């Protein structure tokens, strides 16, 4: 054994092993830092660790046979050379190797096991509802302003999520017959209804020439008081600093191990201006009620009182944008972005995400920003909800569904989040989840008309068209908006089945209802659908008249179907005009639809390869269902049946996107009506007779008339 150890030392196997272990240690440590930065999946780091261990015995064998010299790597060729390092130096080798092995093992353990149980527990979300402060001073400046400041203070803890107070007031009004107060009693009711963990009930009380700020931390399930911190403020100017101090005590009571006073966060939020916070709070309430015009003056007042109030500037910009005053909105956004240094980190990320998703339409940057937000603040439920919305807008429906589920875990009874989850599942093609979530929502609130849409689409997907019609009929009982969408859905279903007369009757009625209720967008969409019904009935002149009136100022939900209708009438000039409008947009999806319309104009000339190229260019901008579908048709027309079948199968796999192809929750199931027909034709061309028969039969189950019907019947045995 002694001779063997000497031989190992002579061949420098120990030193090579030490060098290998050291390099692996460095590589694993570097990977553990860099891979999360680039959002690499967990398996990449595990793969590096496994490769390091698997390579160790291979390295030992190579070290035995080869030497690294100044002439490069050479094979060990002189077994008579018995020169070895001195014993003392050899012990040093053992010590170095031992230290490196321990370090590598410890590094691997940390990377594989992750944070300890206590750290994980600290990250469990704690949901908090802040009740209206009991203002015993008689000074109205404290009404609504202290709650805003306290919210910012406690959100310094990444595990805290605060329930939207405006939403809570709406829920409280339903639970207490219209009362708009969110006092402690109402907060208890809302907390039980929404599954909120903690209530904060505060009071501001005159104390000599100053004030006392008292906040009680209450377990909403038991009503037990967990903590009751109180802080004094000598003057009104010091009240906000007192809020920052008491918020540290609250966070400590909630389990924050680093619950220092949040004075810095409060200062950046308000610049010590209670009046500015008051005006900001009133502006937020006005915007929530849909009074965007009224909110503008209040935002302006807040900014005048505090010129560095970044949150007020961003709210001001959003109201302007909502009112369509995009030029003024852009100026306010520039001001807001220049003031982000006055915001907390959490608010900065929220503001940037809102800008990217609502104004710039840059969904990739919105996803990046919201992902950073939820990584730093895992309990930020609004961030998760907006990450889901941004992912949905970027056509990543699976991520939207995943984030929607996580958002709902914190507030399992939140109606908006459950409605969103049902819709995400519908678009992702998970119709069973869509149906079950929608039914759960209806069990809580039967007036949520949007919940009937996933139920109707789930019925369509399984071929239960009568069930879909029943769902739309139920939707129609949920108020004017529900009646409008239900009419749209029933007409969409009629067009899907090729029933032009029923579609025309429904749409003429629905068009009138929308005009009476000033739902001009809904009316424009129905007008284009009415043109589709006229085309189906062979009335091209009536269709052209409807299209001309409908397309003035319409969005993609109007322009794209109108262009497709013009092409069915061989009016390529009108279609090309719409294509130019679509291309003249910053939104990638709009430009992609421009490529779609241009490609179909090209297809009319028989240039199938050029058509495919144009559609491929559009798909590079946005992987839209309609572009996939029409590229399949272009492949078929060019004789590329394998490629055509591949595209049609992709459309079938992504059939959830056909429920509302313009991502606006307005049914477009009719656009998938010919998919089984094209699947049957492509399979027939490839000799797949049995499968072609099944698809043709499926098509003929709901279509009894039209030029495609005879071709489909010819595919039957």
XYZ file of C-alpha atoms in Angstrom, residues 133 135 137-150 204-205 209-213 233-244 266-283 298-299 301-307 309 311-312:
65
model
C -58.330 54.263 10.794
C -59.649 59.344 13.208
C -58.591 64.170 15.788
C -61.358 65.683 13.687
C -58.769 66.600 11.040
C -59.930 65.180 7.659
C -56.344 65.119 6.319
C -55.843 61.835 8.180
C -58.827 60.117 6.484
C -57.462 57.582 4.007
C -53.872 58.843 4.095
C -52.562 56.817 7.040
C -53.849 53.543 5.602
C -51.902 54.169 2.369
C -48.712 54.950 4.269
C -49.075 51.922 6.563
C -54.974 58.299 15.560
C -55.648 60.061 18.827
C -50.027 69.071 21.270
C -49.207 65.946 19.293
C -50.718 62.615 18.357
C -50.689 58.945 19.344
C -50.806 56.332 16.622
C -45.786 61.991 17.056
C -45.035 65.459 18.454
C -46.428 67.295 15.415
C -48.523 66.631 12.335
C -45.341 66.666 10.238
C -44.032 63.700 12.257
C -47.128 61.523 11.852
C -45.869 59.806 8.709
C -42.564 58.991 10.372
C -44.609 57.503 13.213
C -46.440 55.347 10.664
C -43.066 54.129 9.431
C -42.689 56.203 4.080
C -40.523 59.205 3.251
C -40.036 58.066 -0.337
C -43.748 57.435 -0.614
C -44.966 60.868 0.480
C -42.066 63.265 1.024
C -43.747 63.870 4.418
C -46.839 65.412 2.806
C -50.072 64.189 4.352
C -52.073 66.505 2.116
C -50.480 64.935 -0.983
C -51.328 61.439 0.255
C -54.904 62.546 0.922
C -55.331 63.907 -2.624
C -53.691 60.789 -4.068
C -56.049 58.507 -2.152
C -59.094 60.427 -3.416
C -57.741 60.278 -6.984
C -56.887 65.186 -7.699
C -53.663 63.715 -9.096
C -53.303 68.461 -6.603
C -51.188 65.662 -5.129
C -48.273 66.475 -7.450
C -48.571 70.199 -6.751
C -48.315 69.481 -3.011
C -45.435 67.065 -3.554
C -43.637 67.490 -6.940
C -44.694 62.140 -5.801
C -46.918 57.285 -7.657
C -49.286 60.192 -8.213
